[in-house]
Coordinates of C-alpha atoms in Angstrom, one line a residue:
X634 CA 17.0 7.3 12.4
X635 CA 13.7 8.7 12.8
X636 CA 12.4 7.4 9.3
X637 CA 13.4 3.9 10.2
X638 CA 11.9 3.7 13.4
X639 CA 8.7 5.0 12.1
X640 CA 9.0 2.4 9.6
X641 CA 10.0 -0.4 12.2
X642 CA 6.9 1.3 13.8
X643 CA 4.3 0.5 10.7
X644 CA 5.8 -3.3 10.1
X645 CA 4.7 -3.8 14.0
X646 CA 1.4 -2.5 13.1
X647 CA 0.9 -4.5 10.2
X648 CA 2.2 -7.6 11.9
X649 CA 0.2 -7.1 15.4
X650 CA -3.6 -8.5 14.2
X651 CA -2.0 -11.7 12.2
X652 CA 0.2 -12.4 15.8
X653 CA -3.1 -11.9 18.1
X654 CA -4.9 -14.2 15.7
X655 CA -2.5 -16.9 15.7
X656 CA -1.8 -16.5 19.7
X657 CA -5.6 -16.7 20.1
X658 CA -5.1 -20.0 18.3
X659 CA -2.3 -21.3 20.3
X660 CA -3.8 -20.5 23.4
X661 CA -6.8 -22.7 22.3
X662 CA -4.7 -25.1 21.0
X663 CA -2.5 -25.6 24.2
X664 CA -5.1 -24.3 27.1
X665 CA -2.6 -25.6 29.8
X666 CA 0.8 -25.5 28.3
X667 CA 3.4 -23.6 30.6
X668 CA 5.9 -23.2 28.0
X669 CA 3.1 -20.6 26.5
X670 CA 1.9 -19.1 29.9
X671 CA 3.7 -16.0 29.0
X672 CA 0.7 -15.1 26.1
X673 CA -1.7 -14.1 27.0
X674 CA -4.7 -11.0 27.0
X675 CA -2.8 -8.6 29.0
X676 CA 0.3 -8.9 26.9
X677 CA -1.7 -8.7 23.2
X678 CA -3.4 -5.9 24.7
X679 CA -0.7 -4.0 25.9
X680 CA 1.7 -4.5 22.7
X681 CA -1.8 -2.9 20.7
X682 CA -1.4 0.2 23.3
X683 CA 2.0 0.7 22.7
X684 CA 1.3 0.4 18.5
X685 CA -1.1 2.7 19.0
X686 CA 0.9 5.2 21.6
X687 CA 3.8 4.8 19.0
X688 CA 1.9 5.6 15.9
X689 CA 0.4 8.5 17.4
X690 CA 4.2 9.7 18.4
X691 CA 5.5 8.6 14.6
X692 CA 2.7 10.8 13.3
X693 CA 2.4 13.8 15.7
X694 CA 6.1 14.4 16.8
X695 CA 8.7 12.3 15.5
X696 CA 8.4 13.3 11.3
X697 CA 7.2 16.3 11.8
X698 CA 9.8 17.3 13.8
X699 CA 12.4 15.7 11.2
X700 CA 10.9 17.7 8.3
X701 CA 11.1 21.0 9.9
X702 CA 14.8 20.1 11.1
X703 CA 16.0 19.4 7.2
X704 CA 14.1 22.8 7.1
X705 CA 15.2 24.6 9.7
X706 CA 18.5 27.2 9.7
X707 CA 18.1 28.7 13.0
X708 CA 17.3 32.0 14.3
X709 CA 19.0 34.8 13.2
X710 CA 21.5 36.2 15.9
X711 CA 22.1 32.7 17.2
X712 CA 25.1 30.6 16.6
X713 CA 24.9 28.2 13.5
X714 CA 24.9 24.5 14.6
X715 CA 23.0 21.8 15.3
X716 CA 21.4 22.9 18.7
X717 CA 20.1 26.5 17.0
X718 CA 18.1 24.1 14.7
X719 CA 16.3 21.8 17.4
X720 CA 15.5 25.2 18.6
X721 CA 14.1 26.3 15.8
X722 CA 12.3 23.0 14.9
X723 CA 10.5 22.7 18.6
X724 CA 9.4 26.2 18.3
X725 CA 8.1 25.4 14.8
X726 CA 6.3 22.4 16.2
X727 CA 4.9 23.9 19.6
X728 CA 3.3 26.6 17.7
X729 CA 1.7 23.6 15.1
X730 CA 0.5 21.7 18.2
X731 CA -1.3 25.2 19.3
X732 CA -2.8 25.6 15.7
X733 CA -4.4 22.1 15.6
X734 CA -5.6 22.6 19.4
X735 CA -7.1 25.9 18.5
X736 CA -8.7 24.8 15.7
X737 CA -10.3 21.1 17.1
X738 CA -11.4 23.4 20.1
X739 CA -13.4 26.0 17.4
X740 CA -14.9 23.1 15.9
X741 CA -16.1 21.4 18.4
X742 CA -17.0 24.4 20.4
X743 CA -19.2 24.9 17.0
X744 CA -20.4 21.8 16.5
X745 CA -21.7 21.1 19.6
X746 CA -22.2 23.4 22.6
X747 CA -23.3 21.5 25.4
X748 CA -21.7 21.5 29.0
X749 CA -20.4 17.5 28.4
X750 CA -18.8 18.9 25.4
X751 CA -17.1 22.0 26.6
X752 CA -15.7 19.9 29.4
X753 CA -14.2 17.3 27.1
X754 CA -12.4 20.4 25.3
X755 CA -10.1 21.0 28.5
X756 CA -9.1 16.9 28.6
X757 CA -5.9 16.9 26.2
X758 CA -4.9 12.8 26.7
X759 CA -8.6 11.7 26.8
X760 CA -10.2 13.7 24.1
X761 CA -7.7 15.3 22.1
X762 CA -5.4 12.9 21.0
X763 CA -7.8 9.9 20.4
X764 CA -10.5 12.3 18.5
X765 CA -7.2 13.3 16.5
X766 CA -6.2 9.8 16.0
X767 CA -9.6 8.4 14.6
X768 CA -9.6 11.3 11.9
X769 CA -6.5 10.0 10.7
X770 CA -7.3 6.4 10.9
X771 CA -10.1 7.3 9.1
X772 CA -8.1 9.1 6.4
X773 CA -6.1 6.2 6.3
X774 CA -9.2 3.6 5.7
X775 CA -10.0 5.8 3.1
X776 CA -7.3 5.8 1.3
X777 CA -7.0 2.4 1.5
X778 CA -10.8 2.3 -0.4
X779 CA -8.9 3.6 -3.1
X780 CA -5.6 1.8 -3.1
X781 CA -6.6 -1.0 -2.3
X782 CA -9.2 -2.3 -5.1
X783 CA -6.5 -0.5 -7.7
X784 CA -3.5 -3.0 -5.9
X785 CA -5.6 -6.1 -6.3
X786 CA -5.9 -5.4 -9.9
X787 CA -2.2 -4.3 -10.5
X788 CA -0.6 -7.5 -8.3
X789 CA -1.6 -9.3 -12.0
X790 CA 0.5 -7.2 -13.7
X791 CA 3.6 -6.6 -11.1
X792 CA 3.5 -10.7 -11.2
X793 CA 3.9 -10.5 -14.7
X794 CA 6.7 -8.9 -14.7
X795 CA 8.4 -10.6 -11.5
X796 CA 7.8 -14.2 -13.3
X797 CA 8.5 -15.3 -16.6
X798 CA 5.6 -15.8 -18.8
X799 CA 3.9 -18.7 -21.2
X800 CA 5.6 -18.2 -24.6
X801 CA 2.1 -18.8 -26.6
X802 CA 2.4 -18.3 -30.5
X803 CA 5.8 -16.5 -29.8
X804 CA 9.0 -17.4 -31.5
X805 CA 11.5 -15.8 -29.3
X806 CA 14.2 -15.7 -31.5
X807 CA 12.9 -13.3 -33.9
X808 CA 12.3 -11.4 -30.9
X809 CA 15.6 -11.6 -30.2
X810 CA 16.8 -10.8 -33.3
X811 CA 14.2 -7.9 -34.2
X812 CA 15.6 -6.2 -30.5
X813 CA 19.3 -6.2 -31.4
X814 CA 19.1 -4.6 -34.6
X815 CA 17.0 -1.7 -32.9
X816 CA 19.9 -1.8 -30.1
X817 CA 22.5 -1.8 -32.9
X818 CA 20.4 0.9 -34.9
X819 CA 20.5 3.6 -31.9
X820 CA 23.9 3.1 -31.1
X821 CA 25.2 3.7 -34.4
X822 CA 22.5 6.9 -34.2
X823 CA 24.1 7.6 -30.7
X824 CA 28.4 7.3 -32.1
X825 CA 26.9 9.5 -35.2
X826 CA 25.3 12.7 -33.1
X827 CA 27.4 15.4 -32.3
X828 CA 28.2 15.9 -28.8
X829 CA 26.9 19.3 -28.7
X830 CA 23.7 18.2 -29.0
X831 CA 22.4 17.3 -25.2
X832 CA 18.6 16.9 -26.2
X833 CA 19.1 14.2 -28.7
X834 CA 21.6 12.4 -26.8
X835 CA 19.7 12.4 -23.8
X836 CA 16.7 11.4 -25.7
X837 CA 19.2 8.3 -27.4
X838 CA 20.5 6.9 -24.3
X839 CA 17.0 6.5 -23.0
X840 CA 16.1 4.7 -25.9
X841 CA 18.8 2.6 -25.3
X842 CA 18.0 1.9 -22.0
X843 CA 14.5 1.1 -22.8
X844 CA 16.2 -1.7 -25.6
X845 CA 18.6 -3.2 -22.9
X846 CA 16.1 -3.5 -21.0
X847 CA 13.5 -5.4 -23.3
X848 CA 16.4 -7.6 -24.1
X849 CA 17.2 -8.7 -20.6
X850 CA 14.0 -9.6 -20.1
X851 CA 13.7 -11.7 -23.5
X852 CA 17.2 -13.1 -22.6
X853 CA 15.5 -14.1 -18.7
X854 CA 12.8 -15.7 -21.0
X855 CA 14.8 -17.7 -23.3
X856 CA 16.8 -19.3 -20.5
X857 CA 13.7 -20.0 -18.7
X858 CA 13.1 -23.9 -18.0
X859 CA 10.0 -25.3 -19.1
X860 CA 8.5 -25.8 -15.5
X861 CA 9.5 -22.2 -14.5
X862 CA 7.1 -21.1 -17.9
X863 CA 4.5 -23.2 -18.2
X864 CA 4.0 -23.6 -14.2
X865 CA 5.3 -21.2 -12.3
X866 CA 3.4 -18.4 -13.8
X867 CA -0.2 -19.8 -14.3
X868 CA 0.1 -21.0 -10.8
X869 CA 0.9 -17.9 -9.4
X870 CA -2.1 -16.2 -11.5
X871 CA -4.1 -18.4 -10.0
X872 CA -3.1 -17.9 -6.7
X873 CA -3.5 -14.2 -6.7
X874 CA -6.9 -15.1 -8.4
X875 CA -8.1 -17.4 -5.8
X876 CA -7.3 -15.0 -2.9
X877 CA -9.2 -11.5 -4.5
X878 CA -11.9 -13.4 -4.7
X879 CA -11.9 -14.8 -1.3
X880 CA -11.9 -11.4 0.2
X881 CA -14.7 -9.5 -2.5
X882 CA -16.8 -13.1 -1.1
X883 CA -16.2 -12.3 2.6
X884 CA -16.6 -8.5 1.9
X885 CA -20.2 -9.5 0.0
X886 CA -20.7 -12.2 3.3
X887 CA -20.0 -9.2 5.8
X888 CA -22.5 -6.8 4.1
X889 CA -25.1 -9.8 4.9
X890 CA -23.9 -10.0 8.3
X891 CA -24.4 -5.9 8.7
X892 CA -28.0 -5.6 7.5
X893 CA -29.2 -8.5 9.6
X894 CA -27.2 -8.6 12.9
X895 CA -25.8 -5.7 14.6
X896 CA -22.7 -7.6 16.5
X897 CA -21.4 -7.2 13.3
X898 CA -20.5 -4.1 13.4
X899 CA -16.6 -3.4 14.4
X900 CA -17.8 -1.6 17.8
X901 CA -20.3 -3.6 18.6
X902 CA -19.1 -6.6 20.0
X903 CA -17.3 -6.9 23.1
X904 CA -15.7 -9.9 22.3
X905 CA -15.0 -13.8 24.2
X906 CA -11.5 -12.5 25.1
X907 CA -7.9 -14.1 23.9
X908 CA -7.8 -17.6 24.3
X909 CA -11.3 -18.5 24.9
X910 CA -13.4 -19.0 21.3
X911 CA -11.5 -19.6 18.2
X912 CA -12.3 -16.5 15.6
X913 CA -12.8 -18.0 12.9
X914 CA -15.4 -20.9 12.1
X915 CA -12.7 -23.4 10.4
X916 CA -10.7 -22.7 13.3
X917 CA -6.8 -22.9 12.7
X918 CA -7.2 -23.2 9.1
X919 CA -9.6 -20.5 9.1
X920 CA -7.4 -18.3 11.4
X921 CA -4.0 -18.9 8.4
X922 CA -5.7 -18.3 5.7
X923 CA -7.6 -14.5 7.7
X924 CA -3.6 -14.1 8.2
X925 CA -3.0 -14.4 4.8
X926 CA -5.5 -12.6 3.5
X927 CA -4.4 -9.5 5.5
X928 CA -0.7 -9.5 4.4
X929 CA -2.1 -9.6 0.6
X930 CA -4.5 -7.0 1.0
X931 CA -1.1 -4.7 2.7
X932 CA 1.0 -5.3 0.1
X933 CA -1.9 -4.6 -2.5
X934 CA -2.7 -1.4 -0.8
X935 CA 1.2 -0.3 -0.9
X936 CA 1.2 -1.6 -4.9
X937 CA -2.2 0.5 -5.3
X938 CA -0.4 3.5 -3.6
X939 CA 2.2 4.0 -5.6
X940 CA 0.5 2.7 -8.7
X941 CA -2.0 6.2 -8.5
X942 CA -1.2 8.9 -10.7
X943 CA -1.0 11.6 -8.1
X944 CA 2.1 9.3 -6.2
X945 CA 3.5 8.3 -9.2
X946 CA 6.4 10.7 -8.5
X947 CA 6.1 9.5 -4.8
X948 CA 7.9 6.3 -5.6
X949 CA 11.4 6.0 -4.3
X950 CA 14.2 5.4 -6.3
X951 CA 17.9 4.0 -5.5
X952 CA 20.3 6.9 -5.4
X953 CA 17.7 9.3 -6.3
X954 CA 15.3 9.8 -3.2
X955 CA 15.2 13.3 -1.3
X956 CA 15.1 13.0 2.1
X957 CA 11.7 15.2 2.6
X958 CA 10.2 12.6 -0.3
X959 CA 11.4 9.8 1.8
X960 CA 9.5 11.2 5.3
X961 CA 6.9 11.5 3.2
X962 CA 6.8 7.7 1.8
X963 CA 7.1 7.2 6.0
X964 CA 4.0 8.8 7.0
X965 CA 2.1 7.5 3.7
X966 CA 3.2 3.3 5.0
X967 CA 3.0 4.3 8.5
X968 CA -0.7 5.6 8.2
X969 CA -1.2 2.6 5.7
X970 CA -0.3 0.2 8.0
X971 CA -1.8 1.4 10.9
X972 CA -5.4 1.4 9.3
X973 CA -4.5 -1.5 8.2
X974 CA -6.8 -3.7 11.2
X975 CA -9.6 -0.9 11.2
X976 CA -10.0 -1.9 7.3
X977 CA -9.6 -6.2 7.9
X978 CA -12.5 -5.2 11.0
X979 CA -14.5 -3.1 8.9
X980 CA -14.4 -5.6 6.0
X981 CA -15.1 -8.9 7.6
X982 CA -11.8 -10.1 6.6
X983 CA -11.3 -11.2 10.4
X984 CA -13.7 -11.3 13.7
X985 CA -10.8 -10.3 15.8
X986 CA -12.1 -7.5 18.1
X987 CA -9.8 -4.2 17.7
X988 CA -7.9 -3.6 21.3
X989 CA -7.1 -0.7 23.3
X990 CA -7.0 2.7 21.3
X991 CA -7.8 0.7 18.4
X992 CA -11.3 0.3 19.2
X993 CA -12.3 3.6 20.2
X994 CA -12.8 5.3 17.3
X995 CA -16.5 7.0 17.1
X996 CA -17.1 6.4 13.2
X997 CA -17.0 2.2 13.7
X998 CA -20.5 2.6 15.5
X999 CA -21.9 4.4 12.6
X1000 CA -24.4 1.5 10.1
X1001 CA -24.1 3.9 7.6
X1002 CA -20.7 4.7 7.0
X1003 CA -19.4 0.9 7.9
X1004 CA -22.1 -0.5 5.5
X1005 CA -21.3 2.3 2.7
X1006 CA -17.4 1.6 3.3
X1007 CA -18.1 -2.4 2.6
X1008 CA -20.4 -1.5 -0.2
X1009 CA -17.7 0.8 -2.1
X1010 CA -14.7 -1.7 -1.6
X1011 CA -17.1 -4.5 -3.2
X1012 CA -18.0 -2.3 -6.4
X1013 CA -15.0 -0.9 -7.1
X1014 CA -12.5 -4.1 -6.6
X1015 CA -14.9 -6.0 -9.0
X1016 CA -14.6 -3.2 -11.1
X1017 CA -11.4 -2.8 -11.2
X1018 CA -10.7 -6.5 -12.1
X1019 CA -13.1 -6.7 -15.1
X1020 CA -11.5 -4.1 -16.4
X1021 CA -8.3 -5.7 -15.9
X1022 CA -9.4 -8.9 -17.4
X1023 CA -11.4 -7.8 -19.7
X1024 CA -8.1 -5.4 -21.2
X1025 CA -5.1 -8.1 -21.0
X1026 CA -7.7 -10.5 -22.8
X1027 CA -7.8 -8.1 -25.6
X1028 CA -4.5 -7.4 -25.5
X1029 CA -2.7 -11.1 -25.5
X1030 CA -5.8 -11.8 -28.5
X1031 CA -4.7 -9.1 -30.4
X1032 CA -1.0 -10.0 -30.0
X1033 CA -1.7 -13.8 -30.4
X1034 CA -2.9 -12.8 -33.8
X1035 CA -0.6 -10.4 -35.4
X1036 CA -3.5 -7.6 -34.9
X1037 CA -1.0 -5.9 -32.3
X1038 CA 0.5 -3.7 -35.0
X1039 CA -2.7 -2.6 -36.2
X1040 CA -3.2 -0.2 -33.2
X1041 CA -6.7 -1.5 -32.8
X1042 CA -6.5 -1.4 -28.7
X1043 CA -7.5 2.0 -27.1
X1044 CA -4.5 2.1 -24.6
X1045 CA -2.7 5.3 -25.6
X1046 CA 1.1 3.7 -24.8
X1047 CA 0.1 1.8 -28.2
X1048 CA -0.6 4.3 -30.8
X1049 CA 3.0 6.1 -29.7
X1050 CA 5.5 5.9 -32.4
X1051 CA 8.2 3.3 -32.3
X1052 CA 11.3 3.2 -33.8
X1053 CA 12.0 0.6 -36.2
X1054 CA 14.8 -1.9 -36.7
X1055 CA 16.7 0.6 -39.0
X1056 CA 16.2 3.6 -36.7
X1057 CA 13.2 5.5 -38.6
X1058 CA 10.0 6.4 -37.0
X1059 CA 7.4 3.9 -37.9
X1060 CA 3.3 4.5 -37.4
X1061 CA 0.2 3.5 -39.0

């Protein structure tokens, strides 16, 4: 229960910038509509307050105090059951809170001495919590640096494999053919090896698997329609195409904006207000495609995240997800999600001025670290796409041509051994 309300918690977070972008557009749209009376300022910026207060209670109280109850046993000498754990786990997270206070009071007590400062260290909901929440956040925007770029590039390849592809200088049929003898091949290898043998067998059925699998996916192909090949897919490609380079343009525009106007920066600007200048300079049309442009960049970020080697063994799986891994996967989307506006701010992607706790973190007045941030996301999403490009262009060349075989690419999944059609180990 507390994993999906911290979910239901980051999808509120993700969706609250696109809805106060489209109700600042309504509201312009429909100045004196009463049907619409009932959006406005007060309730955007109270529904960013409560995003904020819950994220904060997501990321502070509720999961840690569901890890340490899977963890907990209860003290010894008290009765087994489910209150001796809650004991336990509020103990647990009491002495945590006193930790992190004791240590944000050294630092700051270290880092700078003065009266105003030593003052702020006894005000717990003023100082505390928000000074707490801005590390985090920017945590989170830096890990979105690095997700992000790498998500842009991958949504080609997850695409790929969503949508059937072009069959260009492929005769699927020999494919087909080619992939059942291997399937027949290990099967026979499979009925042949003794049962007494676990490591081969195991290592057998994952073959197997891996051959199913491949001929599913030729068997999607072949029954493919013509539009769903030829259409479908390049379409999509494009798409996906057009949009990354959108946003490395309005990143590239922003880092203009920074070095010659200072209301560029996210805390700079106070802002016209809801309802009384349109955010974007195409207006509505402007406004849906900033909204679209934000959901592509979250889903990138999440494909990014789990697409990095350290969180490869983060991924959930169906029947086979831990419940400590799947807290984890909570925190890692719900501190996603909720620098999820500080990034589309920091970026340019959208003008929209960050509300209540939102905007008050310290580091969004800093040039240098907002300039730096655009600057890094700019190099390493162009980066990451030439490389991308640059890679599958080899690759489809090389396969368009036979070369494939010939191991000539330097991805290492290629020179691996693979079994033949009769079963043997064939390499160059």
């Amino acid at each position: 229960f507390l994993s999906t309300f911290t979910l239901a918690v980051s999808a509120g977070a993700v969706l609250l910038l696109p809805f106060s972008i489209i109700s600042n557009e309504i509201l312009l749209s429909f100045p004196q509509n009463y049907y619409i009376q009932w959006l406005n300022g007060s309730l955007i910026h109270g529904l960013w307050n409560l995003a904020s207060l819950f994220s904060n209670l997501c990321l502070f109280v509720l999961m840690p105090f569901a890890f340490f109850f899977l963890e907990s046993e209860g003290f010894a000498g008290l009765k087994k059951g489910i209150r001796a754990r809650i004991l336990e786990t509020l103990v647990m997270l009491i002495l945590l809170a006193l930790l992190i206070l004791g240590i944000v009071w050294v630092a700051s007590a270290l880092i700078d001495n003065d009266a105003a400062s030593m003052e702020s260290l006894y005000d717990l909901w003023e100082f505390y919590l928000p000074y707490l929440y801005s590390c985090i956040s920017l945590m989170g925007c830096l890990l979105l640096l690095l997700c992000t770029p790498v998500g842009l590039s991958r949504m080609f390849t997850v695409m790929g494999q969503l949508l059937v592809k072009p069959t260009i200088l492929e005769d699927l049929d020999e494919q087909m053919y080619i992939i059942t003898l291997e399937e027949e091949a290990i099967q026979r290898k499979l009925n042949g090896v003794s049962s007494t043998v676990e490591y081969q067998t195991v290592e057998l059925e994952r073959e197997l698997e891996k051959v199913k699998s491949k001929k599913t996916n030729l068997e999607r192909r072949k029954k493919a329609s013509a539009w769903e090949r030829n259409l479908v897919y390049p379409a999509v490609m494009i798409l996906l195409l057009i949009e990354t380079s959108i946003s490395v343009l309005l990143v590239a525009l922003n880092i203009l904006y920074l070095l010659v106007d200072e209301t560029a920066m996210p805390k700079g600007s106070g802002g016209p207000g809801i309802g009384n200048a349109s955010l974007s300079t195409f207006g509505f049309v402007g406004a849906a495609l900033e909204i679209i442009l934000i959901f592509y960049l979250m889903v990138s970020s999440v494909v990014g995240f789990y697409s990095l080697r350290f969180f490869e063994d983060f991924t959930p799986r169906k029947d086979d997800t831990t419940m400590t891994k799947i807290i984890g996967n909570c925190v890692s989307i719900l501190v996603l999600s909720s620098a999820l506006p500080v990034m589309s701010r920091t970026l340019g992607i959208t003008r929209f001025d960050l509300l209540g706790d939102f905007g008050r973190f310290n580091w969004l007045g800093n040039f240098y670290i907002v300039l730096s941030y655009n600057l890094l996301f700019a190099i390493m999403t162009t980066l990451c796409l030439v490389r991308k490009f640059t890679s599958a262009v080899r690759e489809e060349l090389l396969k368009a041509l036979g070369l494939d075989k010939l191991h000539l690419s330097n991805n290492p999944r290629d020179s691996e051994t693979k079994p033949s059609a009769n079963g043997h180990q064939k390499s160059l």
